[in-house]
C-alpha positions as a printed NumPy array, in Angstrom:
array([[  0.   ,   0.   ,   0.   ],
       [  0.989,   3.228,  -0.169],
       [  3.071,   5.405,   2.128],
       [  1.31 ,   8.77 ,   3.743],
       [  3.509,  11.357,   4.275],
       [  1.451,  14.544,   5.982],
       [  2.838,  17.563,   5.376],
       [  1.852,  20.328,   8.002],
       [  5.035,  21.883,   8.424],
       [  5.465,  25.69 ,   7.455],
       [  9.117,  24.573,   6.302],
       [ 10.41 ,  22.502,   3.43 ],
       [ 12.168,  19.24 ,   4.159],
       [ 15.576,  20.354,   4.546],
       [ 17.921,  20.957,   7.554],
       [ 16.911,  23.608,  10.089],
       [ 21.042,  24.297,  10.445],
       [ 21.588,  24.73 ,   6.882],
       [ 18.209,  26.616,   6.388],
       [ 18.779,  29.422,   9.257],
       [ 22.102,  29.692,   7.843],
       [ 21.125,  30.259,   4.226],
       [ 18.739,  32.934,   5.133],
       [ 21.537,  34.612,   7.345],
       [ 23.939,  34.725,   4.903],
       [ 21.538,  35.419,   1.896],
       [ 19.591,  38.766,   4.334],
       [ 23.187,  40.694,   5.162],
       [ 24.329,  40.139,   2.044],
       [ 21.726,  42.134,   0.581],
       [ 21.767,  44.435,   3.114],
       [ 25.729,  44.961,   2.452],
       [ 25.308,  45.184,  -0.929],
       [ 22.447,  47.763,  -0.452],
       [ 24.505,  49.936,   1.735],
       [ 27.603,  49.884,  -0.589],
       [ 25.672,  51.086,  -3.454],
       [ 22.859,  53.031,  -1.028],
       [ 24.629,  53.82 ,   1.805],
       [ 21.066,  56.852,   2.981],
       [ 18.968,  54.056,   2.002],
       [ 20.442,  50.38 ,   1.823],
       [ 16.699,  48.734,   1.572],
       [ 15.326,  51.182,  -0.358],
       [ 12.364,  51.894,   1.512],
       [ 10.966,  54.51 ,  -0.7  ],
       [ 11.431,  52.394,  -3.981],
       [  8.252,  50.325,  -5.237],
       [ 10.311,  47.772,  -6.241],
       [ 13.219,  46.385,  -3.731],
       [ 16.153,  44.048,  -2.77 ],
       [ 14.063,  42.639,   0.179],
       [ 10.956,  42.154,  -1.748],
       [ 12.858,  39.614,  -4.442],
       [ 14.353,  37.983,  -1.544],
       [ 11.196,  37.638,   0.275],
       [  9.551,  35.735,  -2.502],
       [ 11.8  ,  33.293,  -3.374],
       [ 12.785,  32.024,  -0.193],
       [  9.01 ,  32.061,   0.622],
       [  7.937,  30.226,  -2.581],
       [ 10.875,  27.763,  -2.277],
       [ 11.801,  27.174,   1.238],
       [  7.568,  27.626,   2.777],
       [  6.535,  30.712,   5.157],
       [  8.751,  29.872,   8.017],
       [ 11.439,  30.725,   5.798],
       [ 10.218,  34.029,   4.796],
       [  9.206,  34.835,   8.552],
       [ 12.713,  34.41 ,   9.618],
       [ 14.523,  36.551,   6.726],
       [ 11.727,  39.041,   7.527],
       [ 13.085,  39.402,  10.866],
       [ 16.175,  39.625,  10.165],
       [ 15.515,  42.436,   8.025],
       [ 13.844,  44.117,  10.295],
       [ 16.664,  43.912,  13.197],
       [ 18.769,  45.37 ,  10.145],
       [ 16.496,  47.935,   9.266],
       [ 15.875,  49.57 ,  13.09 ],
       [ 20.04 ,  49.687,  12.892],
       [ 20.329,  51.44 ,   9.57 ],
       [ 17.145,  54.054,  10.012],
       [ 16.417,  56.771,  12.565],
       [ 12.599,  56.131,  11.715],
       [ 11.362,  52.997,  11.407],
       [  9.522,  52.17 ,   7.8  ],
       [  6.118,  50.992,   8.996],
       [  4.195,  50.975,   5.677],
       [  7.676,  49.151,   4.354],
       [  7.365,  46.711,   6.784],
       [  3.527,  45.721,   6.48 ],
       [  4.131,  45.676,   2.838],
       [  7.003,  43.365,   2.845],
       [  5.061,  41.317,   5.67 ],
       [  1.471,  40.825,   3.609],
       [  3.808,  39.71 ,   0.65 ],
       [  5.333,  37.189,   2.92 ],
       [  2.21 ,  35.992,   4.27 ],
       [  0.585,  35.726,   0.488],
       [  4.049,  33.99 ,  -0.757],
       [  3.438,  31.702,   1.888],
       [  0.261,  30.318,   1.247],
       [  0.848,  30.018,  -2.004],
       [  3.97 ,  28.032,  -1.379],
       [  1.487,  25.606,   1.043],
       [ -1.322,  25.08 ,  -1.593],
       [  0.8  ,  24.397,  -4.046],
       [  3.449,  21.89 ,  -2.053],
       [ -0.082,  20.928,  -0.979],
       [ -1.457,  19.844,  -5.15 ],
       [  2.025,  18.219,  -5.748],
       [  1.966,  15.999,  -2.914],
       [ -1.892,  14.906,  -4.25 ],
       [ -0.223,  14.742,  -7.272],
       [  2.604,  12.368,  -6.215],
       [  0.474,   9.815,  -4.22 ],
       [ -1.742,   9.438,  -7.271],
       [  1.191,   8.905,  -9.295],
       [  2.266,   6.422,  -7.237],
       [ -1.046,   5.061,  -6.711],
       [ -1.217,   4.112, -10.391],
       [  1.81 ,   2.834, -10.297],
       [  1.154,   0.477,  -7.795],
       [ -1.88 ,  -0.499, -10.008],
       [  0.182,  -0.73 , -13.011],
       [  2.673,  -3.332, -10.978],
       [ -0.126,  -5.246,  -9.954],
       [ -1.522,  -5.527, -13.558],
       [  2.228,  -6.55 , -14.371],
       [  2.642,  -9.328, -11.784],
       [ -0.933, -10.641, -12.819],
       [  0.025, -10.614, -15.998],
       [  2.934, -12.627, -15.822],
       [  1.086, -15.048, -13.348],
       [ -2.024, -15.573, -15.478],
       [  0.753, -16.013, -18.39 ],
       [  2.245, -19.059, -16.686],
       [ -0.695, -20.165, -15.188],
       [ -1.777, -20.257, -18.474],
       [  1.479, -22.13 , -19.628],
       [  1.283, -25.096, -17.233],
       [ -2.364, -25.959, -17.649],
       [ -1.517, -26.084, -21.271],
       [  1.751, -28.137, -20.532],
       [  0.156, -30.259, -17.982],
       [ -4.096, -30.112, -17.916],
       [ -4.481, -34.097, -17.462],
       [ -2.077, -34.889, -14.955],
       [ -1.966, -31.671, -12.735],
       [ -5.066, -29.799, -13.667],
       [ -4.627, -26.657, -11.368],
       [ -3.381, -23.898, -11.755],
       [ -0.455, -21.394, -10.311],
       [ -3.669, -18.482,  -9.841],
       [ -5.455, -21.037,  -7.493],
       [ -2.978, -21.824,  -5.63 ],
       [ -1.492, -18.339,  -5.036],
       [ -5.006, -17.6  ,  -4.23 ],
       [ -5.233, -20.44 ,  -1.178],
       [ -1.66 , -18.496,  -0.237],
       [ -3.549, -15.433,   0.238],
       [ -6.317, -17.751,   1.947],
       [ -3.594, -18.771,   4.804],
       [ -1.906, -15.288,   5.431],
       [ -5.569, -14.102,   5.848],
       [ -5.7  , -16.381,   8.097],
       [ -2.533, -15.691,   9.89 ],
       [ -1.153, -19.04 ,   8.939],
       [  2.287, -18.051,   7.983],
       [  4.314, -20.808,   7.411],
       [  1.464, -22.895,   5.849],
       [  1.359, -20.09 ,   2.711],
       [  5.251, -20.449,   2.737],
       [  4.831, -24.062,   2.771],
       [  1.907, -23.879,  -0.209],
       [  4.301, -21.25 ,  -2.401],
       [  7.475, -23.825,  -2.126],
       [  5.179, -27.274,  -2.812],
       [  3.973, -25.149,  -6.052],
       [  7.888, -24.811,  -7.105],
       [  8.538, -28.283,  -6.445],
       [  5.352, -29.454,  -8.267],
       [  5.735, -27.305, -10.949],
       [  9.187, -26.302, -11.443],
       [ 11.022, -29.919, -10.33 ],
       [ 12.55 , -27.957,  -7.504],
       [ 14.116, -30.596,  -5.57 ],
       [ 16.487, -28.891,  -3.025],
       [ 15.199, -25.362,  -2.306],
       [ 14.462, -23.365,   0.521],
       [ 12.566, -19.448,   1.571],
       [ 14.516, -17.424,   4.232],
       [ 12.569, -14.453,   6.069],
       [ 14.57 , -12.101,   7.961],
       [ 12.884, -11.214,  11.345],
       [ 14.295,  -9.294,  13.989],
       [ 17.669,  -8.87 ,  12.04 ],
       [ 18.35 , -12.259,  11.488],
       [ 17.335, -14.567,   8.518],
       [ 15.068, -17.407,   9.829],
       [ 14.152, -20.619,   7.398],
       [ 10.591, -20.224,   6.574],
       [  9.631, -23.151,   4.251],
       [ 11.968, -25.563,   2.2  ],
       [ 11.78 , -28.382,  -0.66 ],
       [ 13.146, -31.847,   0.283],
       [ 15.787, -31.6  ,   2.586],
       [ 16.388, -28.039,   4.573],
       [ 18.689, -25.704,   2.686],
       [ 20.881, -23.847,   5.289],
       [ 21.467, -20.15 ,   4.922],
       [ 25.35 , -19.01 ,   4.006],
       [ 25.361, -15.316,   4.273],
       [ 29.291, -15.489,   3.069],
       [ 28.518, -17.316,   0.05 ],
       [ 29.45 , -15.588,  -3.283],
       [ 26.277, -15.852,  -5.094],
       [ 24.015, -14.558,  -1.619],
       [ 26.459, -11.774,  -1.219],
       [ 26.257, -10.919,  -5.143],
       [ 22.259, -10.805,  -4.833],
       [ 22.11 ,  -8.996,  -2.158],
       [ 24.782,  -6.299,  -3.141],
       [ 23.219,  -6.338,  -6.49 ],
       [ 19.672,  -6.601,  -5.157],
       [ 18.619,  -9.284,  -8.161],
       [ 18.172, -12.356,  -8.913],
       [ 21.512, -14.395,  -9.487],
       [ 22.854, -17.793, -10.72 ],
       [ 25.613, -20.078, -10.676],
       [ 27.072, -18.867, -14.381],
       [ 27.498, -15.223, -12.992],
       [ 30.368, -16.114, -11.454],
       [ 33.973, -16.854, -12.192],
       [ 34.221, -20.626, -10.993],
       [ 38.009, -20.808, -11.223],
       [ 37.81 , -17.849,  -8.075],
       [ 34.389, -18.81 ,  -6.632],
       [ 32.814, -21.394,  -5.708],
       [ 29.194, -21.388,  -4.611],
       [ 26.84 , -23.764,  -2.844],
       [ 23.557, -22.49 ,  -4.413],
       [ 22.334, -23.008,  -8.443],
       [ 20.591, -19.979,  -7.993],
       [ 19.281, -16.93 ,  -5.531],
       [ 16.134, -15.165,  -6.028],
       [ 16.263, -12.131,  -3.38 ],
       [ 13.027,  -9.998,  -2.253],
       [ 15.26 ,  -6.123,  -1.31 ],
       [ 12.616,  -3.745,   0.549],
       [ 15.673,  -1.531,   1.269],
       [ 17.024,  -4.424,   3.289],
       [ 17.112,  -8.079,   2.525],
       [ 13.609,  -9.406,   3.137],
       [ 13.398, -12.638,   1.788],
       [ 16.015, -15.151,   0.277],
       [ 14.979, -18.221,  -2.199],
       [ 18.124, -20.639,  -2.244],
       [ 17.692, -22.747,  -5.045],
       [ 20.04 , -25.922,  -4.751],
       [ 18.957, -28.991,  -6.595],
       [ 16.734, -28.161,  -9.929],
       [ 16.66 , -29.731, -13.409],
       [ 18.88 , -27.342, -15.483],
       [ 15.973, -27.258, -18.094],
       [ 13.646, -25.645, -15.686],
       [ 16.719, -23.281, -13.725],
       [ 16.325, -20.346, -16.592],
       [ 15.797, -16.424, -16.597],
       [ 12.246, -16.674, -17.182],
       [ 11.601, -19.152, -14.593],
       [ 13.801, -17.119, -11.757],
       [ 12.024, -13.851, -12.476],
       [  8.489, -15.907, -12.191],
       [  9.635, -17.014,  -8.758],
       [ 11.034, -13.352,  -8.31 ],
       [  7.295, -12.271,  -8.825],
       [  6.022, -15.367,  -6.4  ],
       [  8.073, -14.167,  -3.627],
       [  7.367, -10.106,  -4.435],
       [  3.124, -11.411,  -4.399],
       [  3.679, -13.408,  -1.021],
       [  6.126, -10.64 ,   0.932],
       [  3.177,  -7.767,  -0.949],
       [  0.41 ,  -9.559,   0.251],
       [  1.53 , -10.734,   3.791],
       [  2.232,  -7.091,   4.195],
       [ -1.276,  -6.233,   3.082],
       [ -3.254,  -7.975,   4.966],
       [ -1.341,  -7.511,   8.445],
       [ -2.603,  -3.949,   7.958],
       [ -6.249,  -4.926,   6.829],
       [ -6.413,  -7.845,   9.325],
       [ -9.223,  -6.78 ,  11.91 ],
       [-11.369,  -5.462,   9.157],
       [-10.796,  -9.289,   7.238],
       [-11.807, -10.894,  10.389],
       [-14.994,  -8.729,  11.113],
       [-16.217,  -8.591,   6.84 ],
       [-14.621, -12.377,   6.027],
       [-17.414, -12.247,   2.996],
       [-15.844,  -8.847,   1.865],
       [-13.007,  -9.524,  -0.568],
       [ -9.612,  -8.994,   0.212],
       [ -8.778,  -6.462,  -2.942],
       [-11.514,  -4.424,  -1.9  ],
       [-10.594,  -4.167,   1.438],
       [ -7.119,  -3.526,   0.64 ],
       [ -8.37 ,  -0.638,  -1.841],
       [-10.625,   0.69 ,   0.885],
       [ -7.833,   1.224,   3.17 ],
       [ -5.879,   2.854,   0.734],
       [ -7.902,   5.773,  -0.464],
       [ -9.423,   6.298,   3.099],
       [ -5.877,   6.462,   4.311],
       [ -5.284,   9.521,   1.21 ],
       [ -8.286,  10.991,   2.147],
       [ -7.173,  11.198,   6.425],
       [ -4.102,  12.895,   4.799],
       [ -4.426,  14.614,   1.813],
       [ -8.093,  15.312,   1.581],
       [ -7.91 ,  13.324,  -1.799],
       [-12.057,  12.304,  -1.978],
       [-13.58 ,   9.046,  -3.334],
       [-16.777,   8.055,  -3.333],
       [-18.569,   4.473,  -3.196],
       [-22.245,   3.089,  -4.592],
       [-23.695,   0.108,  -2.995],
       [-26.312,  -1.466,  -5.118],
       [-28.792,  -3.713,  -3.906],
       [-30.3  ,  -6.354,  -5.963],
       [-33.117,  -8.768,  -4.908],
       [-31.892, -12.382,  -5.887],
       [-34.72 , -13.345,  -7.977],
       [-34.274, -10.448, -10.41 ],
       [-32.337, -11.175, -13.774],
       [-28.372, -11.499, -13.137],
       [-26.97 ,  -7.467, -13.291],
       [-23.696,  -8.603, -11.945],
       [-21.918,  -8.667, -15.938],
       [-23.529,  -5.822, -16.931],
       [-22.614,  -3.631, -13.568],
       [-19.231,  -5.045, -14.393],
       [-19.097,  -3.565, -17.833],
       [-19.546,  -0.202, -16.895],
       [-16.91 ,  -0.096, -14.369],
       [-13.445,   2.326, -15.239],
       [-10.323,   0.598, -15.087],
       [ -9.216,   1.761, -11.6  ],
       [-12.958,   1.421,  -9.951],
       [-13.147,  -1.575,  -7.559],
       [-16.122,  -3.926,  -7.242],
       [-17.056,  -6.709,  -4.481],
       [-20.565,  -8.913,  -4.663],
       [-21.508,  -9.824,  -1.031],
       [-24.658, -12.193,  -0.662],
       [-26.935, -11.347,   2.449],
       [-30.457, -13.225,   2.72 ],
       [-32.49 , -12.294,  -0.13 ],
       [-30.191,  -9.468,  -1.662],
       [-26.902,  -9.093,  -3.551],
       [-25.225,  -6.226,  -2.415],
       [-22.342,  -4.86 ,  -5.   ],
       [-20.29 ,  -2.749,  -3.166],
       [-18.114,  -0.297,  -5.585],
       [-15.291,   1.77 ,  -5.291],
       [-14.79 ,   4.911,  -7.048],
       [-11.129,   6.078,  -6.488],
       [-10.652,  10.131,  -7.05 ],
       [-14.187,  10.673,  -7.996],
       [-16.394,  13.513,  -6.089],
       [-20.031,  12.934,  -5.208],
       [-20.956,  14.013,  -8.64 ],
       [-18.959,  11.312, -10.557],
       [-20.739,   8.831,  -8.638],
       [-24.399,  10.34 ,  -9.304],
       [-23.096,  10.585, -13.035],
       [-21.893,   6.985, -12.593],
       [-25.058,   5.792, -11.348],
       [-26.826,   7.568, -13.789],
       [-25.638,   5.655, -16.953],
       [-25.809,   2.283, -15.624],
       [-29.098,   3.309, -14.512],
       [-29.998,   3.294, -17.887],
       [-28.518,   0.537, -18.918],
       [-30.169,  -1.444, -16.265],
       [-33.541,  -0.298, -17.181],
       [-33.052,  -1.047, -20.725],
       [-31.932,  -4.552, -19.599],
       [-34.969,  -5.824, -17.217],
       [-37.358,  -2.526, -17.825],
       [-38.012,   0.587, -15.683],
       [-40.446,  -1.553, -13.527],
       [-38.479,  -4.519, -12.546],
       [-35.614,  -2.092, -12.298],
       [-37.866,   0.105,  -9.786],
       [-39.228,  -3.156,  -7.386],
       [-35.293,  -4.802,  -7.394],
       [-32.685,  -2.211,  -7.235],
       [-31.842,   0.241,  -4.644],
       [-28.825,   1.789,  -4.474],
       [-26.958,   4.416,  -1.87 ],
       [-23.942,   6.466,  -2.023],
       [-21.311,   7.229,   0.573],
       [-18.511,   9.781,   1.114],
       [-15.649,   8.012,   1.992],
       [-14.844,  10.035,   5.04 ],
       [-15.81 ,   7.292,   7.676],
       [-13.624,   4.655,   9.341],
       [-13.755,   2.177,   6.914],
       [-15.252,  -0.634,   9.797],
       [-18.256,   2.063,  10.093],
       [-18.46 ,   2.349,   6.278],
       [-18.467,  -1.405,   5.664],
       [-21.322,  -2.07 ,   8.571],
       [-23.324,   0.99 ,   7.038],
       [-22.935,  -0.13 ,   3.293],
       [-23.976,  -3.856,   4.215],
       [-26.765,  -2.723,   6.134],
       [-29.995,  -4.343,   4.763],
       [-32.317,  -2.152,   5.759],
       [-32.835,  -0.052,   2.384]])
């Protein structure tokens, strides 16, 4: 998920020390290079345009108000020193332009940090597409390979991998991840090390355990290197190495290792280490995931997990950024025609749906990331008519409700609102 950085602070990132002495050094230099070519009036208090007032603005606009607070009062100090009289039009002038500088500075630091998260929102999406990609590609591959003797495939598994993390059965969705490599992949010899508490602990292994050497060439390499390396990287006349291969998971430290020690050499290729690459990124990803989403998991077990995760997400940009999204719940009496396709069809690509049965009624909760209350009413609006052109404005009338929701609530009160029945 995404990381929320507020930003509050009437400052820029940067070092108070190196700040206060920027704006020092920057304020009597201008006031030393007004008085050598002004010594009667070194901050040319009756000139519309002055030394100060450039200064002002761009350490304002670049540095935040706190910045331009401070280099105002050092000014000032300067200023009772150099005149008899002190300028108080000058000053208020030079102070308003401060103030104005700064809040200009704070909306916009304010629209690029929006900016940033949803940049890095869709890129998160865009990985995720990526990884499924390649997963539903080689899923794809080995029913193809392998329908009649081992007729499952790699998405069904990863999914009961999901199943036992939800379920905060670690090792068992270790365990599940390395029995798909050995099924799959003839990994004979193999094992998953998870660093906890500073130290690398084994947590699953194919055949016999694997143990860990952190001194090894081809650990050190990945590590250092921070990808996935094997045995003809290195210079065997020098090194030696214990391992075919080493697929490592860096989250700016070593997070997981995948020793890879026994394996057909027709299976131990590039494309094969980056898919188990992926595996271990989807497994470290997803444990993270739902740690965070956990109690809400437990409480809403018919809610799926994507949504959930999404729902964290956006409320967690809204808490800090203000950045809104909206969600419609539909409810659809069961014995009304199927609308769950057609709902489907009229989705964007970065809107998020989950079907939760209660009683009589399907509920189809949907998410509607960066969209105000009026993209949701215009949302609801078109598949509104494309409902009623599908099962007619009465049937449409007696079988579907629907509410909408600002997404401004904890998301546990949200979820128990939204799955209320009683609309």
């Amino acid at each position: 998920m995404i990381k929320l950085k507020p930003s509050s602070s009437i400052f820029q990132e940067v070092s108070i020390k190196v700040l206060l002495g920027e704006i020092l050094v920057l304020t009597a230099g201008l006031a030393f290079a007004g008085y050598l070519l002004n010594p009667e009036d070194p901050f040319l208090v009756n000139e519309r345009i002055t030394y100060l007032m450039v200064l002002l603005t761009v350490l304002t606009l670049y540095y935040g108000l706190g910045a331009g607070l401070i280099a105002l009062f050092i000014s000032t100090i300067l200023i009772l020193y150099f005149y008899e009289t002190f300028p108080t039009d000058y000053f208020l002038w030079h102070a308003l332009l401060t103030l104005i500088m700064g809040e200009f500075n704070f909306y916009w630091r304010r629209h690029m940090e929006r900016a940033t998260l949803k940049s890095s929102y869709l890129e998160d999406k865009l990985d995720d597409m990526a990884r499924n990609f390649i997963l539903l590609k080689e899923s794809h591959n080995q029913l193809e390979r392998a329908y009649l003797v081992k007729p499952v495939s790699i998405r069904s598994i990863l999914y009961d991998v999901r199943e036992a993390i939800a379920r905060s059965e670690r090792e068992e969705a270790y365990r599940i991840l390395m029995n798909l490599l050995s099924t799959n992949f003839k990994l004979s010899k193999g094992a998953i090390y998870r660093k906890d508490d500073g130290a690398f602990r084994l947590a699953a292994s194919a055949g016999e355990a694997v143990p860990l050497d952190t001194k090894d060439p081809l650990v050190r390499r990945a590590i250092e290197e921070e990808r996935v390396c094997y045995i003809s990287m290195l210079d065997l006349e020098r090194e030696a190495s214990k391992y075919l291969a080493v697929v490592p998971l860096i989250e700016g430290e070593p997070k997981l290792l995948m020793l890879i020690k026994e394996m057909p050499f027709v299976s131990l290729n590039k494309d094969n280490l980056f898919l188990f690459y992926v595996l271990l990124h989807y497994l470290y990803k997803e444990e993270k995931v739902l740690e965070e989403i956990a109690p809400l998991a437990e409480r809403f077990g018919d809610v799926s997990v994507d949504f959930l995760k999404e729902l964290k997400t956006h409320y967690d940009l809204k808490c800090t950024l203000d950045v809104e999204s909206t969600l419609v719940a539909f409810y659809v009496r069961k014995s009304s025609l199927d609308v769950e396709e057609i709902i489907r069809d009229n989705l964007r690509t970065l809107d998020v749906i989950c079907k939760v049965d209660r009683d009589d009624k399907e509920i189809f909760l949907i998410l509607l990331p960066f969209a105000g209350m009026e993209d949701a009413k215009g949302f609801y609006k078109r598949l509104r008519r494309t409902l009623i052109n599908y099962m007619g404005l009465e049937t449409f009338t007696n079988n579907v409700n629907h509410r909408f929701f600002h997404l401004t609530e904890e998301p546990y009160e949200l979820l128990k609102d939204m799955l209320s029945l009683d609309v």
